[in-house]
Amino acid sequence: MSGDFRLKLKAQLYCGAEIAMGPGKAELLEAIVQEHSISAAARALGMSYRRAWMLVDVMNRCWSGPLVDSMSGGARGGGAVVTPLGQEILRHYRALEAELDMATHIPDYAALAALIAPMPRR
Amino acid sequence: MSGDFRLKLKAQLYCGAEIAMGPGKAELLEAIVQEHSISAAARALGMSYRRAWMLVDVMNRCWSGPLVDSMSGGARGGGAVVTPLGQEILRHYRALEAELDMATHIPDYAALAALIAPMPRR
């Protein structure tokens, strides 16, 4: 994300071939913090429960420990919390994105921004 | 792209709602430089001709002038060249990506890298 609407930067952190953290996973973590449940977080993001669960599974396998603790319950039942480790990773990831905003100060970016059309031509 | 294999950064430049430049479009431009043809470039990248043509069309409408000049010819016929403007944009885009490699020096990235598992757990 960038303050300049013309530049969008996506930071993906890899663990082997898996994406351990990226824009979608960070957004899901924040929704779980908010909703205290994977299924409610998925709903809030317009994402299927299955996809949310898969993203959580990848995150939980790619770091030094789990990022989300899901309490057992009925089908799609119990709640979920973002662990202290998950909160720490989320904080660092958002801070990394904020630092990347400085990309708009790179002269090559200024050169590109000057050449972009105001709107696409038909 | 980053020297550190754990971090991948994608820079997308927007023109209105269209992506004027990104990793895929830059790769396609380089393939056109190489192959002197949109269809040959598409083949080289394992991309459909239709998709390559659409990406070229977006690029040609999103900058101060066209990035690719396609010579008319038979069906899927004539060759194509990347214009001087296209070459300039490609150069700045690759330089911007290279500058973004400094992201690995951001302390928040170091903190994240230290917490990623060496490989995903099963």
PDB file of C-alpha atoms in Angstrom:
ATOM      1  CA  MET A   1       0.000   0.000   0.000  1.00  0.00           C
ATOM      2  CA  SER A   2       1.221   3.491  -0.576  1.00  0.00           C
ATOM      3  CA  GLY A   3       0.175   7.019   0.200  1.00  0.00           C
ATOM      4  CA  ASP A   4       0.483   7.638  -3.529  1.00  0.00           C
ATOM      5  CA  PHE A   5      -2.499   5.918  -5.120  1.00  0.00           C
ATOM      6  CA  ARG A   6      -0.507   5.150  -8.289  1.00  0.00           C
ATOM      7  CA  LEU A   7       1.857   2.727  -6.576  1.00  0.00           C
ATOM      8  CA  LYS A   8       0.791  -0.471  -4.872  1.00  0.00           C
ATOM      9  CA  LEU A   9       3.414  -2.667  -3.254  1.00  0.00           C
ATOM     10  CA  LYS A  10       2.688  -6.211  -2.167  1.00  0.00           C
ATOM     11  CA  ALA A  11       5.140  -7.760   0.285  1.00  0.00           C
ATOM     12  CA  GLN A  12       5.054 -11.552   0.422  1.00  0.00           C
ATOM     13  CA  LEU A  13       7.153 -13.492   2.937  1.00  0.00           C
ATOM     14  CA  TYR A  14       8.005 -17.025   1.895  1.00  0.00           C
ATOM     15  CA  CYS A  15       8.600 -20.136   3.949  1.00  0.00           C
ATOM     16  CA  GLY A  16       9.832 -22.656   1.399  1.00  0.00           C
ATOM     17  CA  ALA A  17       7.267 -22.593  -1.409  1.00  0.00           C
ATOM     18  CA  GLU A  18       4.454 -21.335   0.872  1.00  0.00           C
ATOM     19  CA  ILE A  19       3.538 -17.693   1.426  1.00  0.00           C
ATOM     20  CA  ALA A  20       3.883 -17.260   5.186  1.00  0.00           C
ATOM     21  CA  MET A  21       2.539 -13.699   5.165  1.00  0.00           C
ATOM     22  CA  GLY A  22       1.078 -11.353   2.576  1.00  0.00           C
ATOM     23  CA  PRO A  23      -1.672  -8.756   2.204  1.00  0.00           C
ATOM     24  CA  GLY A  24      -4.531 -11.297   2.268  1.00  0.00           C
ATOM     25  CA  LYS A  25      -3.232 -13.218   5.289  1.00  0.00           C
ATOM     26  CA  ALA A  26      -2.575  -9.998   7.232  1.00  0.00           C
ATOM     27  CA  GLU A  27      -6.119  -8.846   6.514  1.00  0.00           C
ATOM     28  CA  LEU A  28      -7.492 -12.205   7.671  1.00  0.00           C
ATOM     29  CA  LEU A  29      -5.484 -12.013  10.924  1.00  0.00           C
ATOM     30  CA  GLU A  30      -6.899  -8.556  11.611  1.00  0.00           C
ATOM     31  CA  ALA A  31     -10.418  -9.822  10.943  1.00  0.00           C
ATOM     32  CA  ILE A  32      -9.872 -12.707  13.396  1.00  0.00           C
ATOM     33  CA  VAL A  33      -8.667 -10.201  16.043  1.00  0.00           C
ATOM     34  CA  GLN A  34     -11.895  -8.303  15.402  1.00  0.00           C
ATOM     35  CA  GLU A  35     -14.323 -11.216  15.125  1.00  0.00           C
ATOM     36  CA  HIS A  36     -12.790 -13.780  17.525  1.00  0.00           C
ATOM     37  CA  SER A  37     -13.711 -16.503  15.029  1.00  0.00           C
ATOM     38  CA  ILE A  38     -12.336 -17.807  11.733  1.00  0.00           C
ATOM     39  CA  SER A  39     -15.780 -18.252  10.188  1.00  0.00           C
ATOM     40  CA  ALA A  40     -16.947 -14.760  11.210  1.00  0.00           C
ATOM     41  CA  ALA A  41     -13.669 -13.298   9.901  1.00  0.00           C
ATOM     42  CA  ALA A  42     -14.170 -15.126   6.591  1.00  0.00           C
ATOM     43  CA  ARG A  43     -17.712 -13.770   6.329  1.00  0.00           C
ATOM     44  CA  ALA A  44     -16.538 -10.240   7.101  1.00  0.00           C
ATOM     45  CA  LEU A  45     -14.025 -10.488   4.236  1.00  0.00           C
ATOM     46  CA  GLY A  46     -16.415 -12.206   1.795  1.00  0.00           C
ATOM     47  CA  MET A  47     -14.100 -15.244   1.785  1.00  0.00           C
ATOM     48  CA  SER A  48     -15.170 -18.876   2.020  1.00  0.00           C
ATOM     49  CA  TYR A  49     -14.642 -20.583   5.381  1.00  0.00           C
ATOM     50  CA  ARG A  50     -12.582 -23.230   3.607  1.00  0.00           C
ATOM     51  CA  ARG A  51     -10.212 -20.639   2.141  1.00  0.00           C
ATOM     52  CA  ALA A  52      -9.852 -18.803   5.463  1.00  0.00           C
ATOM     53  CA  TRP A  53      -9.120 -22.080   7.201  1.00  0.00           C
ATOM     54  CA  MET A  54      -6.463 -22.950   4.586  1.00  0.00           C
ATOM     55  CA  LEU A  55      -4.769 -19.561   4.980  1.00  0.00           C
ATOM     56  CA  VAL A  56      -4.721 -19.998   8.771  1.00  0.00           C
ATOM     57  CA  ASP A  57      -3.301 -23.501   8.344  1.00  0.00           C
ATOM     58  CA  VAL A  58      -0.460 -22.209   6.152  1.00  0.00           C
ATOM     59  CA  MET A  59       0.316 -19.396   8.608  1.00  0.00           C
ATOM     60  CA  ASN A  60       0.302 -21.802  11.530  1.00  0.00           C
ATOM     61  CA  ARG A  61       2.838 -24.067   9.808  1.00  0.00           C
ATOM     62  CA  CYS A  62       5.183 -21.357   8.492  1.00  0.00           C
ATOM     63  CA  TRP A  63       6.323 -19.519  11.620  1.00  0.00           C
ATOM     64  CA  SER A  64       8.135 -20.440  14.816  1.00  0.00           C
ATOM     65  CA  GLY A  65       4.713 -21.178  16.356  1.00  0.00           C
ATOM     66  CA  PRO A  66       1.000 -20.853  15.601  1.00  0.00           C
ATOM     67  CA  LEU A  67      -0.428 -17.420  14.800  1.00  0.00           C
ATOM     68  CA  VAL A  68      -4.035 -18.442  15.428  1.00  0.00           C
ATOM     69  CA  ASP A  69      -5.410 -20.635  18.217  1.00  0.00           C
ATOM     70  CA  SER A  70      -8.800 -22.031  17.377  1.00  0.00           C
ATOM     71  CA  MET A  71     -10.846 -23.343  20.241  1.00  0.00           C
ATOM     72  CA  SER A  72     -12.573 -26.582  19.416  1.00  0.00           C
ATOM     73  CA  GLY A  73     -16.350 -26.478  19.278  1.00  0.00           C
ATOM     74  CA  GLY A  74     -19.189 -27.686  17.093  1.00  0.00           C
ATOM     75  CA  ALA A  75     -18.919 -27.716  13.318  1.00  0.00           C
ATOM     76  CA  ARG A  76     -17.431 -24.329  12.394  1.00  0.00           C
ATOM     77  CA  GLY A  77     -18.028 -23.805  16.063  1.00  0.00           C
ATOM     78  CA  GLY A  78     -15.548 -22.507  18.621  1.00  0.00           C
ATOM     79  CA  GLY A  79     -13.880 -19.145  18.531  1.00  0.00           C
ATOM     80  CA  ALA A  80     -10.342 -18.277  17.533  1.00  0.00           C
ATOM     81  CA  VAL A  81      -7.722 -15.891  18.836  1.00  0.00           C
ATOM     82  CA  VAL A  82      -4.594 -14.425  17.316  1.00  0.00           C
ATOM     83  CA  THR A  83      -1.691 -15.486  19.539  1.00  0.00           C
ATOM     84  CA  PRO A  84       0.861 -12.994  20.933  1.00  0.00           C
ATOM     85  CA  LEU A  85       3.269 -14.290  18.243  1.00  0.00           C
ATOM     86  CA  GLY A  86       0.622 -13.647  15.587  1.00  0.00           C
ATOM     87  CA  GLN A  87       0.084 -10.119  16.895  1.00  0.00           C
ATOM     88  CA  GLU A  88       3.844  -9.486  16.858  1.00  0.00           C
ATOM     89  CA  ILE A  89       4.155 -10.711  13.256  1.00  0.00           C
ATOM     90  CA  LEU A  90       1.163  -8.648  12.170  1.00  0.00           C
ATOM     91  CA  ARG A  91       2.673  -5.535  13.776  1.00  0.00           C
ATOM     92  CA  HIS A  92       6.045  -6.052  12.059  1.00  0.00           C
ATOM     93  CA  TYR A  93       4.363  -6.766   8.718  1.00  0.00           C
ATOM     94  CA  ARG A  94       2.277  -3.569   8.831  1.00  0.00           C
ATOM     95  CA  ALA A  95       5.383  -1.605   9.876  1.00  0.00           C
ATOM     96  CA  LEU A  96       7.321  -3.105   6.941  1.00  0.00           C
ATOM     97  CA  GLU A  97       4.539  -2.034   4.572  1.00  0.00           C
ATOM     98  CA  ALA A  98       4.589   1.480   6.055  1.00  0.00           C
ATOM     99  CA  GLU A  99       8.371   1.673   5.523  1.00  0.00           C
ATOM    100  CA  LEU A 100       7.915   0.580   1.921  1.00  0.00           C
ATOM    101  CA  ASP A 101       5.863   3.707   1.334  1.00  0.00           C
ATOM    102  CA  MET A 102       9.206   5.465   1.011  1.00  0.00           C
ATOM    103  CA  ALA A 103       9.346   3.863  -2.451  1.00  0.00           C
ATOM    104  CA  THR A 104       7.482   6.925  -3.688  1.00  0.00           C
ATOM    105  CA  HIS A 105      10.645   8.939  -2.928  1.00  0.00           C
ATOM    106  CA  ILE A 106      12.794   6.808  -5.259  1.00  0.00           C
ATOM    107  CA  PRO A 107      13.733   8.882  -8.354  1.00  0.00           C
ATOM    108  CA  ASP A 108      12.824   5.988 -10.666  1.00  0.00           C
ATOM    109  CA  TYR A 109       9.344   6.012  -9.222  1.00  0.00           C
ATOM    110  CA  ALA A 110       9.053   9.771  -9.799  1.00  0.00           C
ATOM    111  CA  ALA A 111      10.165   9.230 -13.410  1.00  0.00           C
ATOM    112  CA  LEU A 112       7.493   6.544 -13.887  1.00  0.00           C
ATOM    113  CA  ALA A 113       4.758   8.567 -12.188  1.00  0.00           C
ATOM    114  CA  ALA A 114       5.508  11.463 -14.550  1.00  0.00           C
ATOM    115  CA  LEU A 115       4.939   9.190 -17.565  1.00  0.00           C
ATOM    116  CA  ILE A 116       1.690   7.518 -16.498  1.00  0.00           C
ATOM    117  CA  ALA A 117      -1.413   8.811 -18.262  1.00  0.00           C
ATOM    118  CA  PRO A 118      -3.933  10.528 -15.960  1.00  0.00           C
ATOM    119  CA  MET A 119      -6.495   7.925 -17.033  1.00  0.00           C
ATOM    120  CA  PRO A 120      -6.362   4.981 -19.471  1.00  0.00           C
ATOM    121  CA  ARG A 121      -7.130   6.048 -23.045  1.00  0.00           C
ATOM    122  CA  ARG A 122      -9.949   4.256 -24.807  1.00  0.00           C
TER     123      ARG A 122
ATOM    124  CA  MET B   1      12.137  -9.570  -6.253  1.00  0.00           C
ATOM    125  CA  SER B   2      14.693  -9.572  -3.539  1.00  0.00           C
ATOM    126  CA  GLY B   3      18.174 -10.889  -2.949  1.00  0.00           C
ATOM    127  CA  ASP B   4      16.731 -12.542   0.132  1.00  0.00           C
ATOM    128  CA  PHE B   5      14.625 -15.445  -1.089  1.00  0.00           C
ATOM    129  CA  ARG B   6      12.197 -15.066   1.816  1.00  0.00           C
ATOM    130  CA  LEU B   7      10.885 -11.692   0.673  1.00  0.00           C
ATOM    131  CA  LYS B   8       9.117 -11.057  -2.607  1.00  0.00           C
ATOM    132  CA  LEU B   9       7.927  -7.555  -3.431  1.00  0.00           C
ATOM    133  CA  LYS B  10       5.513  -6.836  -6.246  1.00  0.00           C
ATOM    134  CA  ALA B  11       5.326  -3.239  -7.437  1.00  0.00           C
ATOM    135  CA  GLN B  12       2.182  -2.375  -9.375  1.00  0.00           C
ATOM    136  CA  LEU B  13       1.723   1.027 -10.979  1.00  0.00           C
ATOM    137  CA  TYR B  14      -1.872   2.089 -11.475  1.00  0.00           C
ATOM    138  CA  CYS B  15      -3.479   4.273 -14.093  1.00  0.00           C
ATOM    139  CA  GLY B  16      -7.028   4.720 -12.845  1.00  0.00           C
ATOM    140  CA  ALA B  17      -8.286   1.192 -12.160  1.00  0.00           C
ATOM    141  CA  GLU B  18      -5.864  -0.423 -14.646  1.00  0.00           C
ATOM    142  CA  ILE B  19      -2.420  -1.784 -13.787  1.00  0.00           C
ATOM    143  CA  ALA B  20      -0.105   0.187 -16.075  1.00  0.00           C
ATOM    144  CA  MET B  21       3.002  -1.801 -15.068  1.00  0.00           C
ATOM    145  CA  GLY B  22       3.730  -4.794 -12.873  1.00  0.00           C
ATOM    146  CA  PRO B  23       5.902  -7.911 -12.814  1.00  0.00           C
ATOM    147  CA  GLY B  24       3.951  -9.724 -15.547  1.00  0.00           C
ATOM    148  CA  LYS B  25       3.822  -6.761 -17.930  1.00  0.00           C
ATOM    149  CA  ALA B  26       7.534  -6.026 -17.443  1.00  0.00           C
ATOM    150  CA  GLU B  27       8.343  -9.650 -18.234  1.00  0.00           C
ATOM    151  CA  LEU B  28       6.187  -9.499 -21.351  1.00  0.00           C
ATOM    152  CA  LEU B  29       7.930  -6.305 -22.541  1.00  0.00           C
ATOM    153  CA  GLU B  30      11.313  -7.988 -22.110  1.00  0.00           C
ATOM    154  CA  ALA B  31      10.112 -11.001 -24.070  1.00  0.00           C
ATOM    155  CA  ILE B  32       8.908  -8.715 -26.888  1.00  0.00           C
ATOM    156  CA  VAL B  33      12.346  -7.017 -26.953  1.00  0.00           C
ATOM    157  CA  GLN B  34      13.809 -10.501 -27.283  1.00  0.00           C
ATOM    158  CA  GLU B  35      11.344 -12.036 -29.735  1.00  0.00           C
ATOM    159  CA  HIS B  36      10.320  -9.005 -31.843  1.00  0.00           C
ATOM    160  CA  SER B  37       6.762 -10.334 -31.856  1.00  0.00           C
ATOM    161  CA  ILE B  38       3.853 -10.430 -29.418  1.00  0.00           C
ATOM    162  CA  SER B  39       2.874 -13.978 -30.325  1.00  0.00           C
ATOM    163  CA  ALA B  40       6.443 -15.297 -30.003  1.00  0.00           C
ATOM    164  CA  ALA B  41       6.800 -13.447 -26.672  1.00  0.00           C
ATOM    165  CA  ALA B  42       3.533 -15.012 -25.458  1.00  0.00           C
ATOM    166  CA  ARG B  43       4.756 -18.466 -26.468  1.00  0.00           C
ATOM    167  CA  ALA B  44       8.089 -17.919 -24.727  1.00  0.00           C
ATOM    168  CA  LEU B  45       6.237 -17.073 -21.500  1.00  0.00           C
ATOM    169  CA  GLY B  46       3.656 -19.856 -21.824  1.00  0.00           C
ATOM    170  CA  MET B  47       0.929 -17.184 -22.048  1.00  0.00           C
ATOM    171  CA  SER B  48      -1.981 -17.158 -24.488  1.00  0.00           C
ATOM    172  CA  TYR B  49      -1.713 -14.741 -27.409  1.00  0.00           C
ATOM    173  CA  ARG B  50      -5.010 -13.221 -26.329  1.00  0.00           C
ATOM    174  CA  ARG B  51      -3.715 -12.489 -22.829  1.00  0.00           C
ATOM    175  CA  ALA B  52      -0.437 -11.036 -24.139  1.00  0.00           C
ATOM    176  CA  TRP B  53      -2.363  -8.844 -26.542  1.00  0.00           C
ATOM    177  CA  MET B  54      -4.618  -7.603 -23.727  1.00  0.00           C
ATOM    178  CA  LEU B  55      -1.637  -6.748 -21.517  1.00  0.00           C
ATOM    179  CA  VAL B  56      -0.026  -4.828 -24.393  1.00  0.00           C
ATOM    180  CA  ASP B  57      -3.304  -3.017 -25.023  1.00  0.00           C
ATOM    181  CA  VAL B  58      -3.531  -1.917 -21.362  1.00  0.00           C
ATOM    182  CA  MET B  59       0.101  -0.761 -21.369  1.00  0.00           C
ATOM    183  CA  ASN B  60      -0.411   1.161 -24.600  1.00  0.00           C
ATOM    184  CA  ARG B  61      -3.395   3.023 -23.130  1.00  0.00           C
ATOM    185  CA  CYS B  62      -1.934   3.771 -19.693  1.00  0.00           C
ATOM    186  CA  TRP B  63       1.197   5.794 -20.452  1.00  0.00           C
ATOM    187  CA  SER B  64       1.976   9.043 -22.199  1.00  0.00           C
ATOM    188  CA  GLY B  65       2.383   7.045 -25.435  1.00  0.00           C
ATOM    189  CA  PRO B  66       2.481   3.449 -26.684  1.00  0.00           C
ATOM    190  CA  LEU B  67       5.065   1.055 -25.220  1.00  0.00           C
ATOM    191  CA  VAL B  68       4.735  -1.472 -28.029  1.00  0.00           C
ATOM    192  CA  ASP B  69       4.421  -0.819 -31.759  1.00  0.00           C
ATOM    193  CA  SER B  70       3.002  -3.794 -33.597  1.00  0.00           C
ATOM    194  CA  MET B  71       3.504  -3.880 -37.315  1.00  0.00           C
ATOM    195  CA  SER B  72       0.412  -4.991 -39.129  1.00  0.00           C
ATOM    196  CA  GLY B  73       0.649  -8.280 -40.951  1.00  0.00           C
ATOM    197  CA  GLY B  74      -1.360 -11.445 -41.464  1.00  0.00           C
ATOM    198  CA  ALA B  75      -3.350 -13.019 -38.671  1.00  0.00           C
ATOM    199  CA  ARG B  76      -1.023 -12.958 -35.646  1.00  0.00           C
ATOM    200  CA  GLY B  77       1.397 -11.888 -38.284  1.00  0.00           C
ATOM    201  CA  GLY B  78       3.661  -8.844 -38.190  1.00  0.00           C
ATOM    202  CA  GLY B  79       6.376  -8.238 -35.673  1.00  0.00           C
ATOM    203  CA  ALA B  80       6.363  -5.889 -32.715  1.00  0.00           C
ATOM    204  CA  VAL B  81       8.926  -3.594 -31.150  1.00  0.00           C
ATOM    205  CA  VAL B  82       9.179  -1.980 -27.751  1.00  0.00           C
ATOM    206  CA  THR B  83       9.260   1.783 -28.325  1.00  0.00           C
ATOM    207  CA  PRO B  84      11.958   4.048 -26.809  1.00  0.00           C
ATOM    208  CA  LEU B  85       9.299   5.114 -24.257  1.00  0.00           C
ATOM    209  CA  GLY B  86       8.620   1.464 -23.451  1.00  0.00           C
ATOM    210  CA  GLN B  87      12.320   0.816 -22.973  1.00  0.00           C
ATOM    211  CA  GLU B  88      12.635   3.847 -20.689  1.00  0.00           C
ATOM    212  CA  ILE B  89       9.680   2.700 -18.556  1.00  0.00           C
ATOM    213  CA  LEU B  90      11.048  -0.836 -18.364  1.00  0.00           C
ATOM    214  CA  ARG B  91      14.433   0.496 -17.233  1.00  0.00           C
ATOM    215  CA  HIS B  92      12.901   2.672 -14.498  1.00  0.00           C
ATOM    216  CA  TYR B  93      10.638  -0.166 -13.352  1.00  0.00           C
ATOM    217  CA  ARG B  94      13.544  -2.616 -13.005  1.00  0.00           C
ATOM    218  CA  ALA B  95      15.570   0.064 -11.202  1.00  0.00           C
ATOM    219  CA  LEU B  96      12.655   0.681  -8.819  1.00  0.00           C
ATOM    220  CA  GLU B  97      12.487  -3.056  -8.075  1.00  0.00           C
ATOM    221  CA  ALA B  98      16.245  -3.112  -7.433  1.00  0.00           C
ATOM    222  CA  GLU B  99      15.905  -0.198  -5.001  1.00  0.00           C
ATOM    223  CA  LEU B 100      13.131  -2.033  -3.190  1.00  0.00           C
ATOM    224  CA  ASP B 101      15.614  -4.769  -2.362  1.00  0.00           C
ATOM    225  CA  MET B 102      16.730  -2.473   0.434  1.00  0.00           C
ATOM    226  CA  ALA B 103      13.555  -3.620   2.196  1.00  0.00           C
ATOM    227  CA  THR B 104      15.619  -6.495   3.564  1.00  0.00           C
ATOM    228  CA  HIS B 105      17.539  -3.906   5.614  1.00  0.00           C
ATOM    229  CA  ILE B 106      14.384  -2.690   7.392  1.00  0.00           C
ATOM    230  CA  PRO B 107      14.491  -3.828  11.042  1.00  0.00           C
ATOM    231  CA  ASP B 108      10.888  -5.046  10.865  1.00  0.00           C
ATOM    232  CA  TYR B 109      11.858  -7.332   8.024  1.00  0.00           C
ATOM    233  CA  ALA B 110      14.770  -8.712  10.051  1.00  0.00           C
ATOM    234  CA  ALA B 111      12.369  -9.348  12.941  1.00  0.00           C
ATOM    235  CA  LEU B 112       9.997 -11.233  10.618  1.00  0.00           C
ATOM    236  CA  ALA B 113      12.761 -13.220   8.927  1.00  0.00           C
ATOM    237  CA  ALA B 114      13.950 -14.375  12.360  1.00  0.00           C
ATOM    238  CA  LEU B 115      10.483 -15.747  13.142  1.00  0.00           C
ATOM    239  CA  ILE B 116       9.808 -17.635   9.891  1.00  0.00           C
ATOM    240  CA  ALA B 117      10.179 -21.397  10.125  1.00  0.00           C
ATOM    241  CA  PRO B 118      12.987 -22.846   7.958  1.00  0.00           C
ATOM    242  CA  MET B 119      10.369 -24.931   6.156  1.00  0.00           C
ATOM    243  CA  PRO B 120       6.586 -25.304   6.577  1.00  0.00           C
ATOM    244  CA  ARG B 121       5.670 -27.899   9.227  1.00  0.00           C
ATOM    245  CA  ARG B 122       3.372 -30.691   8.164  1.00  0.00           C
TER     246      ARG B 122
END
